Amino acid sequence: MSIVLSKEQLVYVQSFGKVILNACPGSGKTTTVAYKLDELIKNWELLFSKNSGILCLSFTNVAKNEIAEKFKEKNGFSLPYPHYILTIDSFVNSFITLPFAHKLKDIGKRYKIIDDISYLDKIFQSDWQLMKTYKSYLFSYKPSKIDYTINSGYSWDGHDKSDDLDFVKYAKEIKTRQINMGLLKTSDSAFLAYLILKKYPRIAKYIASKFPYLIIDEAQDTSEIQHSILELLYNQGLKNIDLVGDPYQCLYQWRDASPELFLQKFDDCENWKGLYLTENRRSTKKIIEVFSMLRRTTDKEIIPILDSEADLPLHVIKYDKTDYSEAISKYEKLCLDNNLSSNIILVRGNALKNSLLGKESDYFPWDKSSIAYKLIQSRIHLQSNEIKEAVKKIRRLIIELLIPGISFSDLKEKENELKNDKDSNSIIFKIVRDIPSFDLSLKEWTVKTQQYLKSELQLENMPDFKIRKKNVTKKGKITFDKTTLENSVNHYFKKAITENNFPITTIHQVKGMTFDSVFMILNDKNHKENITLNDFVLKEEMPTEKQRLIYVAISRPRNLLCIGVPKTMTDEKLKEFLNCEMLIL
């Protein structure tokens, strides 16, 4: 890979100190970070200690892997040791919390990170002692959603409830018991890491010397506690840090992500060097004009590299909320007429997606804790060549089948014991590979898979796949007999497909992706979970969570942007809310 960097990209690649890069959609952010890594490594021994390294962090595994792939594509080799590309959670867990949590509280065993937080609900909601005192709280405020706040208070589902004394008493009891068990969510791990670095500054000093250059990609998604961890590292000698992101693409506010903190640092000229990437290489000028309506007026204008009089304007397609087929057909014709091959229909949430596909596609008989769900998920990982993830999920499932009622701590120990066992991994791989085909009906697949597991694992009894209670109806049973598993799998684990093979998915699933065209369908009614035309109006300087979802969706296409609105919407109202060139169909 060899590209010519723009002036803005070169300024960032050659910058040092406390840098914050505000990168617009389509600006080549990931490629720019890969070039920055390359530039640093080439000059590393001239600038820093030989045994130290770069720490490049991102919010998700997908984003982390994309940076690693871009670096390898440019250089022909992976990022060498002692440099790391990790998720921010992995860094916090591996370098701070797990090695040093005993310094805060020694529980006589190693702390463990929970990857399935619903396990906490099972533990505490079945505890009779807790049930006597906190029965109403245990089910109204699930333990898995309780978190610490930066000031050692308590929140639930992202909402600070430190002023509610009864809730605080309940939350304190839950978190105390959880910590004593040695079980940590990633959010708990971040909070403990903050306390560790605050109480033991020499640990922060050690990390700052081990990693004298820190790059955080998708920095708009970092939480207040994660920002506080960074502050403690700065205070102990970390001189070079890059925060790279786009505050308008923050979709993880449910995990306490704080785009406002990103912008506060960007505006802090005394302590941070704020840089822009304003050149959009993805979308046409007419598309850029639409999503730019949701940006701050003080931000630099996005510069379109693609600008032609022949570019397609925004297309607004009206739909009948009882039958979306006509609107989808209009979109499909537009794509065919303009020879666009990479196209997608986007919605907010599964409810609207189900409406587009019809009620039948909403049928899925198992919840996420069921054996069937885990088997299907593992098989999909294998089909996607995510072999490590497929084997990991089946390994855990097999342990749970062979040792019913195993505790989480014992489960983790057993997993670690079997992780490097070649014979065990061979059996696990065979099981996931030979799961019965998805082209069977739900009923046939269930029977055959239950028999298959009983035989392969030599179980005494047939494993129970436990159909969801709400599906145990006369209509549900008929569907269970007739619906193929493949239809349900496509809907729940992959992108749902229209009759003409146009994928339908939710906005969260396409962050960071690019398409030739996008058709975003708005809801017809205002609701806290819905996105409507009203959400296009920027009432405050910083866009709301819904507006950031819109921003992500409509900044994905290269050539054609379509927006779906109900037929009851008048042309006058459309022009009032969408102040741009448009074609109404």
Coordinates of C-alpha atoms in Angstrom, one line a residue:
M1 CA 0.0 0.0 0.0
S2 CA 1.4 3.3 -1.0
I3 CA -0.6 6.5 -1.0
V4 CA 0.2 10.2 -1.0
L5 CA -0.8 11.8 2.3
S6 CA -2.6 15.1 2.3
K7 CA -1.1 18.1 4.1
E8 CA -3.4 17.6 7.0
Q9 CA -2.4 13.9 7.3
L10 CA 1.3 14.8 7.1
V11 CA 0.9 17.4 9.9
Y12 CA -0.6 14.7 12.1
V13 CA 1.9 12.0 11.2
Q14 CA 4.8 14.3 12.1
S15 CA 3.2 15.7 15.3
F16 CA 4.3 15.0 18.9
G17 CA 3.0 15.9 22.3
K18 CA -0.7 15.9 23.4
V19 CA -2.5 15.8 20.0
I20 CA -6.2 15.5 19.4
L21 CA -7.2 14.7 15.8
N22 CA -10.8 15.4 14.8
A23 CA -11.3 13.3 11.6
C24 CA -14.4 13.7 9.5
P25 CA -16.1 10.7 7.8
G26 CA -14.2 9.3 4.8
S27 CA -11.0 11.1 5.7
G28 CA -8.8 8.0 5.8
K29 CA -8.4 8.1 9.6
T30 CA -7.3 4.4 9.9
T31 CA -4.8 4.7 7.1
T32 CA -3.4 7.9 8.7
V33 CA -3.0 6.1 12.1
A34 CA -1.2 3.2 10.3
Y35 CA 1.2 5.7 8.7
K36 CA 1.8 7.4 12.0
L37 CA 2.7 4.0 13.5
D38 CA 5.1 3.3 10.6
E39 CA 6.8 6.7 11.0
L40 CA 7.3 6.3 14.8
I41 CA 8.7 2.8 14.4
K42 CA 11.2 3.9 11.8
N43 CA 12.6 6.5 14.2
W44 CA 11.9 4.8 17.5
E45 CA 15.4 4.2 18.8
L46 CA 16.4 7.8 18.0
L47 CA 13.4 9.1 20.0
F48 CA 12.7 6.6 22.8
S49 CA 14.2 3.8 24.8
K50 CA 14.8 0.6 22.9
N51 CA 12.8 -1.6 25.3
S52 CA 9.8 0.7 25.3
G53 CA 6.9 0.7 22.8
I54 CA 3.9 2.3 21.2
L55 CA 0.5 1.5 22.7
C56 CA -2.2 1.9 20.0
L57 CA -5.7 1.4 21.5
S58 CA -9.1 1.3 19.9
F59 CA -12.6 0.8 21.3
T60 CA -13.6 -2.5 19.5
N61 CA -11.8 -5.6 18.2
V62 CA -13.0 -4.7 14.6
A63 CA -11.4 -1.2 14.8
K64 CA -8.2 -2.6 16.4
N65 CA -7.9 -5.3 13.7
E66 CA -8.5 -2.8 10.9
I67 CA -5.5 -0.7 12.1
A68 CA -3.3 -3.8 12.4
E69 CA -4.3 -4.9 8.8
K70 CA -3.6 -1.4 7.4
F71 CA -0.2 -1.4 9.0
K72 CA 0.6 -4.9 7.6
E73 CA -0.7 -3.9 4.2
K74 CA 1.7 -1.0 4.1
N75 CA 4.8 -2.8 5.4
G76 CA 4.3 -6.4 4.6
F77 CA 4.7 -7.4 8.3
S78 CA 2.8 -7.0 11.5
L79 CA 3.5 -4.4 14.2
P80 CA 6.5 -5.8 16.0
Y81 CA 7.1 -6.3 19.7
P82 CA 7.4 -4.3 22.1
H83 CA 4.7 -2.3 20.3
Y84 CA 1.0 -3.2 20.8
I85 CA -2.4 -2.7 19.1
L86 CA -5.1 -3.6 21.7
T87 CA -8.6 -2.6 22.7
I88 CA -8.7 -0.1 25.5
D89 CA -10.5 -2.7 27.7
S90 CA -7.8 -5.3 27.0
F91 CA -5.1 -2.8 28.0
V92 CA -6.8 -1.8 31.2
N93 CA -7.4 -5.4 32.2
S94 CA -4.0 -6.9 31.2
F95 CA -1.7 -4.1 32.3
I96 CA -3.4 -2.5 35.3
T97 CA -6.4 -4.2 36.9
L98 CA -5.6 -8.0 36.8
P99 CA -1.9 -7.6 37.9
F100 CA -2.6 -5.0 40.6
A101 CA -6.2 -5.3 41.9
H102 CA -5.0 -7.3 44.9
K103 CA -3.3 -4.1 46.1
L104 CA -6.7 -2.5 46.6
K105 CA -8.4 -5.6 48.1
D106 CA -6.7 -9.0 48.4
I107 CA -9.5 -11.6 48.1
G108 CA -7.2 -14.6 48.2
K109 CA -7.6 -15.4 44.5
R110 CA -7.1 -13.8 41.1
Y111 CA -9.8 -11.5 39.8
K112 CA -11.7 -12.5 36.6
I113 CA -13.3 -10.4 33.9
I114 CA -16.8 -11.5 33.0
D115 CA -17.6 -11.6 29.3
D116 CA -21.3 -12.4 29.9
I117 CA -22.6 -9.9 32.4
S118 CA -26.0 -11.6 32.6
Y119 CA -24.2 -14.2 34.8
L120 CA -24.4 -11.6 37.6
D121 CA -28.2 -11.5 37.4
K122 CA -28.4 -15.2 37.7
I123 CA -26.1 -15.2 40.8
F124 CA -27.9 -12.4 42.7
Q125 CA -31.5 -13.0 41.6
S126 CA -31.2 -16.6 43.0
D127 CA -29.7 -15.5 46.3
W128 CA -32.5 -16.0 48.9
Q129 CA -30.8 -13.7 51.5
L130 CA -30.7 -10.9 49.0
M131 CA -34.3 -11.7 47.8
K132 CA -35.6 -11.1 51.4
T133 CA -34.2 -7.6 51.5
Y134 CA -34.0 -6.4 47.9
K135 CA -36.5 -8.4 45.9
S136 CA -38.1 -5.4 44.1
Y137 CA -34.6 -3.9 43.3
L138 CA -33.2 -7.2 42.1
F139 CA -35.7 -7.3 39.2
S140 CA -36.3 -3.6 38.6
Y141 CA -32.6 -2.8 38.7
K142 CA -30.7 -5.8 37.3
P143 CA -27.3 -6.2 39.1
S144 CA -25.5 -6.5 35.7
K145 CA -26.3 -2.9 35.0
I146 CA -24.9 -1.4 38.2
D147 CA -21.7 0.6 37.8
Y148 CA -19.4 2.8 39.9
T149 CA -19.2 6.5 39.0
I150 CA -15.9 8.4 39.0
N151 CA -16.6 9.8 42.4
S152 CA -17.3 6.3 43.9
G153 CA -21.0 6.7 43.7
Y154 CA -23.3 4.3 41.8
S155 CA -25.2 4.4 38.5
W156 CA -27.6 2.1 36.8
D157 CA -27.8 1.6 33.0
G158 CA -25.7 4.7 32.6
H159 CA -27.8 7.0 34.9
D160 CA -26.2 8.3 38.1
K161 CA -28.3 7.3 41.1
S162 CA -25.9 8.4 43.8
D163 CA -28.6 10.7 45.3
D164 CA -31.0 7.8 45.8
L165 CA -30.0 6.5 49.3
D166 CA -32.1 3.3 49.1
F167 CA -30.6 2.4 45.7
V168 CA -27.1 3.2 46.9
K169 CA -27.6 0.8 49.8
Y170 CA -28.7 -1.9 47.4
A171 CA -25.9 -1.2 44.8
K172 CA -23.2 -1.2 47.5
E173 CA -24.4 -4.6 48.7
I174 CA -24.3 -6.0 45.2
K175 CA -20.9 -4.5 44.2
T176 CA -19.3 -5.6 47.5
R177 CA -20.4 -9.2 47.0
Q178 CA -19.4 -9.1 43.4
I179 CA -15.9 -7.8 44.2
N180 CA -15.5 -10.4 47.0
M181 CA -16.2 -13.1 44.4
G182 CA -13.5 -11.6 42.2
L183 CA -15.8 -11.0 39.3
L184 CA -15.4 -7.8 37.3
K185 CA -17.2 -6.3 34.3
T186 CA -15.0 -4.3 32.0
S187 CA -16.5 -1.1 33.5
D188 CA -15.6 -2.3 37.0
S189 CA -12.1 -3.1 35.8
A190 CA -11.7 0.5 34.5
F191 CA -12.9 1.9 37.8
L192 CA -10.5 -0.2 39.8
A193 CA -7.7 0.7 37.4
Y194 CA -8.3 4.3 38.1
L195 CA -8.2 3.7 41.8
I196 CA -5.0 1.7 41.5
L197 CA -3.2 4.4 39.5
K198 CA -4.4 7.1 41.8
K199 CA -3.3 5.2 45.0
Y200 CA 0.0 3.9 43.5
P201 CA 1.4 6.5 41.2
R202 CA 4.6 4.4 40.7
I203 CA 2.5 2.0 38.6
A204 CA 1.3 4.8 36.4
K205 CA 4.9 5.9 36.1
Y206 CA 6.0 2.4 35.1
I207 CA 3.3 2.2 32.4
A208 CA 4.2 5.7 31.1
S209 CA 7.9 4.7 30.7
K210 CA 7.0 1.3 29.1
F211 CA 4.7 3.0 26.6
P212 CA 6.0 6.6 26.0
Y213 CA 3.7 7.0 23.0
L214 CA 0.0 6.3 23.3
I215 CA -2.5 6.5 20.3
I216 CA -6.2 6.0 21.0
D217 CA -8.4 5.5 18.0
E218 CA -12.2 6.0 18.2
A219 CA -11.4 8.3 21.2
Q220 CA -14.9 9.8 21.1
D221 CA -16.1 6.5 22.6
T222 CA -13.9 6.6 25.7
S223 CA -15.7 7.1 29.1
E224 CA -15.1 9.6 31.8
I225 CA -13.2 7.0 33.9
Q226 CA -11.0 6.1 30.9
H227 CA -10.2 9.7 30.3
S228 CA -9.3 10.0 34.1
I229 CA -6.9 7.0 33.7
L230 CA -5.2 8.9 30.9
E231 CA -4.9 12.0 33.0
L232 CA -3.1 10.0 35.7
L233 CA -0.7 8.6 33.1
Y234 CA 0.0 12.2 31.8
N235 CA 0.7 13.3 35.4
Q236 CA 3.3 10.5 35.8
G237 CA 5.3 11.3 32.7
L238 CA 3.4 10.3 29.6
K239 CA 4.4 13.1 27.2
N240 CA 3.0 11.9 23.9
I241 CA -0.6 10.9 23.4
D242 CA -2.9 11.1 20.3
L243 CA -6.6 11.1 20.7
V244 CA -8.1 10.3 17.2
G245 CA -11.8 10.2 16.4
D246 CA -15.0 11.9 15.3
P247 CA -17.2 13.1 18.1
Y248 CA -20.3 12.9 15.8
Q249 CA -19.8 9.1 15.5
C250 CA -20.1 8.3 19.2
L251 CA -22.6 5.5 19.5
Y252 CA -21.6 4.0 22.8
Q253 CA -23.1 6.5 25.3
W254 CA -24.8 3.5 27.0
R255 CA -21.2 2.5 28.0
D256 CA -20.6 6.0 29.4
A257 CA -18.8 7.2 26.2
S258 CA -18.4 11.0 26.4
P259 CA -18.0 12.8 23.0
E260 CA -18.3 16.1 25.0
L261 CA -14.9 15.3 26.8
F262 CA -13.3 14.8 23.4
L263 CA -14.5 18.2 22.2
Q264 CA -13.5 19.9 25.5
K265 CA -10.0 18.7 25.0
F266 CA -10.0 19.7 21.3
D267 CA -11.1 23.2 22.3
D268 CA -8.4 23.3 25.1
C269 CA -5.7 25.0 23.0
E270 CA -3.4 25.6 26.0
N271 CA -3.0 21.9 26.8
W272 CA -3.8 20.1 23.5
K273 CA -2.8 20.5 19.9
G274 CA -6.1 20.2 18.0
L275 CA -5.8 19.0 14.4
Y276 CA -8.4 18.3 11.7
L277 CA -8.8 15.9 8.9
T278 CA -11.4 17.6 6.7
E279 CA -11.0 16.0 3.3
N280 CA -13.7 13.5 2.6
R281 CA -12.6 11.0 0.0
R282 CA -15.8 8.8 0.2
S283 CA -18.9 10.8 -0.5
T284 CA -20.1 13.3 -3.0
K285 CA -20.4 17.0 -2.1
K286 CA -24.2 16.6 -2.2
I287 CA -24.2 13.8 0.4
I288 CA -21.7 15.7 2.6
E289 CA -24.0 18.8 2.6
V290 CA -26.7 16.6 4.2
F291 CA -24.8 15.2 7.1
S292 CA -22.9 18.4 7.7
M293 CA -26.2 19.9 9.0
L294 CA -25.5 17.9 12.2
R295 CA -22.1 19.4 12.9
R296 CA -21.1 22.3 15.1
T297 CA -21.1 25.6 13.4
T298 CA -17.6 26.3 14.8
D299 CA -16.1 23.2 13.1
K300 CA -14.1 23.4 9.9
E301 CA -16.1 22.8 6.7
I302 CA -15.7 19.3 5.2
I303 CA -13.9 19.4 1.9
P304 CA -15.3 17.0 -0.8
I305 CA -12.7 15.4 -3.0
L306 CA -15.6 14.1 -5.2
D307 CA -17.6 17.0 -6.7
S308 CA -19.4 16.9 -10.0
E309 CA -22.6 18.5 -11.4
A310 CA -23.7 15.0 -12.3
D311 CA -23.7 13.8 -8.7
L312 CA -27.0 12.5 -7.4
P313 CA -29.0 14.7 -5.0
L314 CA -30.6 13.4 -1.8
H315 CA -33.6 11.2 -2.8
V316 CA -36.5 11.2 -0.3
I317 CA -38.7 8.1 -0.8
K318 CA -42.2 8.1 0.7
Y319 CA -43.5 4.8 2.1
D320 CA -46.8 3.3 3.2
K321 CA -46.3 2.1 6.8
T322 CA -48.5 -0.9 6.1
D323 CA -46.5 -2.0 3.1
Y324 CA -42.9 -0.9 2.5
S325 CA -42.4 -2.9 -0.7
E326 CA -43.2 0.0 -3.1
A327 CA -40.6 2.3 -1.4
I328 CA -38.0 -0.5 -1.4
S329 CA -38.6 -1.2 -5.1
K330 CA -38.1 2.5 -5.9
Y331 CA -34.7 2.3 -4.0
E332 CA -33.7 -0.9 -5.8
K333 CA -34.5 0.7 -9.2
L334 CA -32.4 3.7 -8.4
C335 CA -29.5 1.4 -7.6
L336 CA -29.9 -0.6 -10.8
D337 CA -30.4 2.5 -13.0
N338 CA -27.1 4.1 -11.6
N339 CA -25.2 0.8 -11.7
L340 CA -24.6 0.8 -7.9
S341 CA -23.5 -2.6 -6.6
S342 CA -22.9 -2.1 -2.8
N343 CA -26.2 -1.0 -1.3
I344 CA -27.9 -1.3 2.1
I345 CA -31.1 -0.4 3.9
L346 CA -30.6 1.0 7.4
V347 CA -33.0 1.4 10.3
R348 CA -32.8 2.2 14.0
G349 CA -33.6 -0.9 16.0
N350 CA -35.0 -4.3 15.3
A351 CA -38.7 -3.4 15.5
L352 CA -38.7 -1.4 12.2
K353 CA -36.4 -4.0 10.6
N354 CA -39.1 -6.7 11.5
S355 CA -41.8 -4.5 10.0
L356 CA -39.8 -4.3 6.7
L357 CA -39.3 -8.0 6.5
G358 CA -42.7 -9.2 7.7
K359 CA -43.8 -10.8 11.0
E360 CA -42.6 -14.3 10.0
S361 CA -39.0 -13.2 10.1
D362 CA -39.4 -12.1 13.7
Y363 CA -39.6 -15.7 14.8
F364 CA -36.6 -16.9 16.7
P365 CA -37.2 -19.5 19.4
W366 CA -34.2 -19.2 21.6
D367 CA -32.7 -16.4 23.8
K368 CA -29.0 -15.7 24.0
S369 CA -28.4 -17.9 27.0
S370 CA -29.7 -21.1 25.3
I371 CA -27.6 -23.9 24.0
A372 CA -29.0 -23.6 20.5
Y373 CA -28.2 -19.9 20.3
K374 CA -24.6 -20.4 21.3
L375 CA -24.2 -23.3 18.8
I376 CA -25.5 -21.2 16.0
Q377 CA -23.4 -18.2 16.9
S378 CA -20.3 -20.5 17.0
R379 CA -21.0 -21.9 13.6
I380 CA -21.4 -18.4 12.1
H381 CA -18.0 -17.5 13.6
L382 CA -16.5 -20.5 11.9
Q383 CA -18.1 -19.6 8.5
S384 CA -16.6 -16.1 8.9
N385 CA -13.2 -17.7 9.5
E386 CA -13.3 -16.5 13.1
I387 CA -12.0 -19.9 14.3
K388 CA -10.6 -18.7 17.6
E389 CA -14.0 -17.2 18.6
A390 CA -15.9 -20.2 17.4
V391 CA -13.8 -22.7 19.4
K392 CA -13.9 -20.4 22.5
K393 CA -17.7 -20.4 22.6
I394 CA -18.1 -24.1 22.0
R395 CA -15.4 -24.9 24.6
R396 CA -17.4 -23.0 27.3
L397 CA -20.7 -24.7 26.2
I398 CA -19.2 -28.2 26.4
I399 CA -17.9 -27.5 29.9
E400 CA -21.3 -26.3 31.0
L401 CA -23.0 -29.4 29.5
L402 CA -20.5 -31.9 31.0
I403 CA -20.4 -30.1 34.4
P404 CA -23.9 -28.8 35.1
G405 CA -24.1 -25.9 37.6
I406 CA -20.3 -25.1 37.4
S407 CA -19.5 -21.8 39.1
F408 CA -18.1 -19.0 36.9
S409 CA -14.7 -19.1 38.7
D410 CA -14.4 -22.9 38.1
L411 CA -15.6 -22.4 34.5
K412 CA -12.8 -19.9 33.8
E413 CA -10.2 -22.2 35.3
K414 CA -11.4 -25.1 33.2
E415 CA -11.3 -22.9 30.1
N416 CA -7.7 -21.9 30.8
E417 CA -6.8 -25.5 31.4
L418 CA -8.2 -26.7 28.1
K419 CA -7.2 -23.6 26.0
N420 CA -3.9 -25.1 24.9
D421 CA -5.0 -28.8 24.9
K422 CA -4.7 -29.9 21.2
D423 CA -6.8 -33.0 21.6
S424 CA -9.6 -31.0 23.3
N425 CA -9.4 -28.2 20.6
S426 CA -9.6 -30.9 17.9
I427 CA -12.8 -32.3 19.4
I428 CA -14.3 -28.8 19.8
F429 CA -13.5 -27.9 16.2
K430 CA -15.1 -31.1 15.0
I431 CA -18.3 -30.4 17.0
V432 CA -18.8 -26.9 15.7
R433 CA -17.9 -28.0 12.1
D434 CA -20.4 -30.9 12.1
I435 CA -23.4 -29.1 13.6
P436 CA -26.4 -30.1 11.4
S437 CA -27.2 -27.9 8.4
F438 CA -29.2 -24.6 8.8
D439 CA -31.4 -25.5 5.8
L440 CA -33.5 -27.8 8.0
S441 CA -36.7 -26.6 9.7
L442 CA -36.3 -25.3 13.2
K443 CA -37.9 -28.4 14.6
E444 CA -35.8 -30.9 12.5
W445 CA -32.6 -29.0 13.3
T446 CA -33.4 -29.0 17.0
V447 CA -34.0 -32.7 17.2
K448 CA -31.0 -33.7 15.1
T449 CA -28.6 -31.3 17.0
Q450 CA -29.8 -32.5 20.4
Q451 CA -29.1 -36.1 19.3
Y452 CA -25.8 -35.1 17.8
L453 CA -24.6 -33.4 21.1
K454 CA -25.8 -36.4 23.2
S455 CA -23.9 -38.8 21.1
E456 CA -20.6 -36.8 20.6
L457 CA -20.4 -35.8 24.3
Q458 CA -21.8 -39.1 25.6
L459 CA -24.4 -37.2 27.7
E460 CA -26.8 -39.2 29.9
N461 CA -29.8 -37.0 28.8
M462 CA -30.7 -35.0 25.8
P463 CA -29.7 -31.4 26.2
D464 CA -32.6 -29.0 26.7
F465 CA -32.7 -26.1 24.1
K466 CA -35.4 -24.3 26.1
I467 CA -37.8 -22.4 23.7
R468 CA -38.4 -18.8 24.8
K469 CA -41.7 -18.6 26.7
K470 CA -43.2 -16.0 24.5
N471 CA -42.9 -18.3 21.5
V472 CA -44.8 -21.2 23.1
T473 CA -48.1 -20.4 21.4
K474 CA -50.2 -22.3 18.9
K475 CA -48.9 -19.9 16.1
G476 CA -45.4 -20.3 17.4
K477 CA -45.5 -24.1 17.3
I478 CA -46.7 -24.0 13.7
T479 CA -43.9 -21.7 12.7
F480 CA -41.4 -23.9 14.6
D481 CA -42.5 -26.8 12.3
K482 CA -42.4 -24.9 9.0
T483 CA -39.8 -22.1 9.3
T484 CA -36.2 -23.0 8.2
L485 CA -33.5 -22.2 10.6
E486 CA -31.6 -20.4 7.9
N487 CA -34.3 -17.7 7.7
S488 CA -34.0 -17.0 11.4
V489 CA -30.3 -17.1 11.3
N490 CA -30.1 -14.6 8.5
H491 CA -32.4 -12.3 10.5
Y492 CA -30.8 -12.5 13.9
F493 CA -27.1 -13.1 13.2
K494 CA -26.5 -11.7 9.7
K495 CA -28.1 -8.9 7.6
A496 CA -31.7 -9.5 6.8
I497 CA -32.3 -9.6 3.1
T498 CA -35.2 -8.2 0.9
E499 CA -36.6 -10.3 -1.9
N500 CA -34.1 -8.7 -4.4
N501 CA -31.1 -9.4 -2.2
F502 CA -30.8 -5.9 -0.6
P503 CA -29.5 -6.2 2.9
I504 CA -31.4 -4.6 5.8
T505 CA -29.5 -3.9 9.1
T506 CA -29.4 -1.5 12.0
I507 CA -27.2 1.6 12.0
H508 CA -24.9 0.3 14.8
Q509 CA -23.8 -2.5 12.5
V510 CA -22.3 -0.3 9.8
K511 CA -20.1 2.1 11.7
G512 CA -16.8 2.4 9.8
M513 CA -18.2 0.8 6.6
T514 CA -18.6 2.2 3.1
F515 CA -21.4 1.5 0.5
D516 CA -22.3 2.8 -2.9
S517 CA -25.7 3.7 -1.6
V518 CA -27.7 3.9 1.6
F519 CA -31.4 4.0 2.2
M520 CA -32.2 5.1 5.7
I521 CA -35.8 4.6 6.7
L522 CA -37.2 6.9 9.3
N523 CA -39.9 5.9 11.8
D524 CA -43.4 7.3 11.3
K525 CA -44.0 8.1 15.0
N526 CA -42.1 10.0 17.7
H527 CA -40.8 7.7 20.4
K528 CA -37.7 7.7 22.6
E529 CA -36.3 4.8 20.6
N530 CA -37.4 6.0 17.1
I531 CA -35.6 8.3 14.6
T532 CA -37.9 10.7 12.8
L533 CA -37.6 13.7 10.5
N534 CA -37.8 15.9 13.6
D535 CA -34.3 14.6 14.7
F536 CA -32.7 16.3 11.7
V537 CA -33.0 19.7 13.5
L538 CA -29.9 20.5 15.5
K539 CA -31.3 22.4 18.5
E540 CA -28.1 22.5 20.5
E541 CA -24.5 22.8 19.5
M542 CA -23.7 19.2 20.2
P543 CA -25.9 16.6 18.4
T544 CA -28.0 14.2 20.4
E545 CA -27.5 10.4 20.4
K546 CA -30.2 10.0 17.8
Q547 CA -28.6 12.7 15.6
R548 CA -25.2 10.9 15.9
L549 CA -26.9 7.7 14.7
I550 CA -28.3 9.7 11.7
Y551 CA -24.8 11.1 11.1
V552 CA -23.2 7.7 11.0
A553 CA -25.9 6.3 8.7
I554 CA -26.0 9.1 6.1
S555 CA -22.2 9.5 5.9
R556 CA -21.7 5.8 4.7
P557 CA -22.6 6.1 1.0
R558 CA -20.3 7.1 -1.9
N559 CA -22.8 8.0 -4.6
L560 CA -26.5 7.8 -3.5
L561 CA -28.2 8.8 -0.2
C562 CA -31.9 8.0 0.1
I563 CA -34.1 8.7 3.1
G564 CA -37.5 7.0 3.7
V565 CA -40.4 9.0 5.2
P566 CA -44.1 8.2 5.7
K567 CA -46.5 9.2 2.9
T568 CA -48.3 11.5 5.3
M569 CA -45.3 13.8 5.3
T570 CA -45.9 16.9 3.2
D571 CA -43.3 18.2 0.7
E572 CA -43.3 21.5 2.5
K573 CA -42.4 19.9 5.8
L574 CA -39.6 17.9 4.1
K575 CA -38.1 21.1 2.7
E576 CA -38.4 22.7 6.1
F577 CA -36.4 20.0 7.9
L578 CA -34.0 19.1 5.1
N579 CA -32.5 22.3 3.8
C580 CA -30.6 20.9 0.8
E581 CA -31.1 19.8 -2.8
M582 CA -33.4 16.8 -2.9
L583 CA -35.6 14.8 -5.2
I584 CA -38.9 13.6 -3.6
L585 CA -40.4 10.3 -4.9

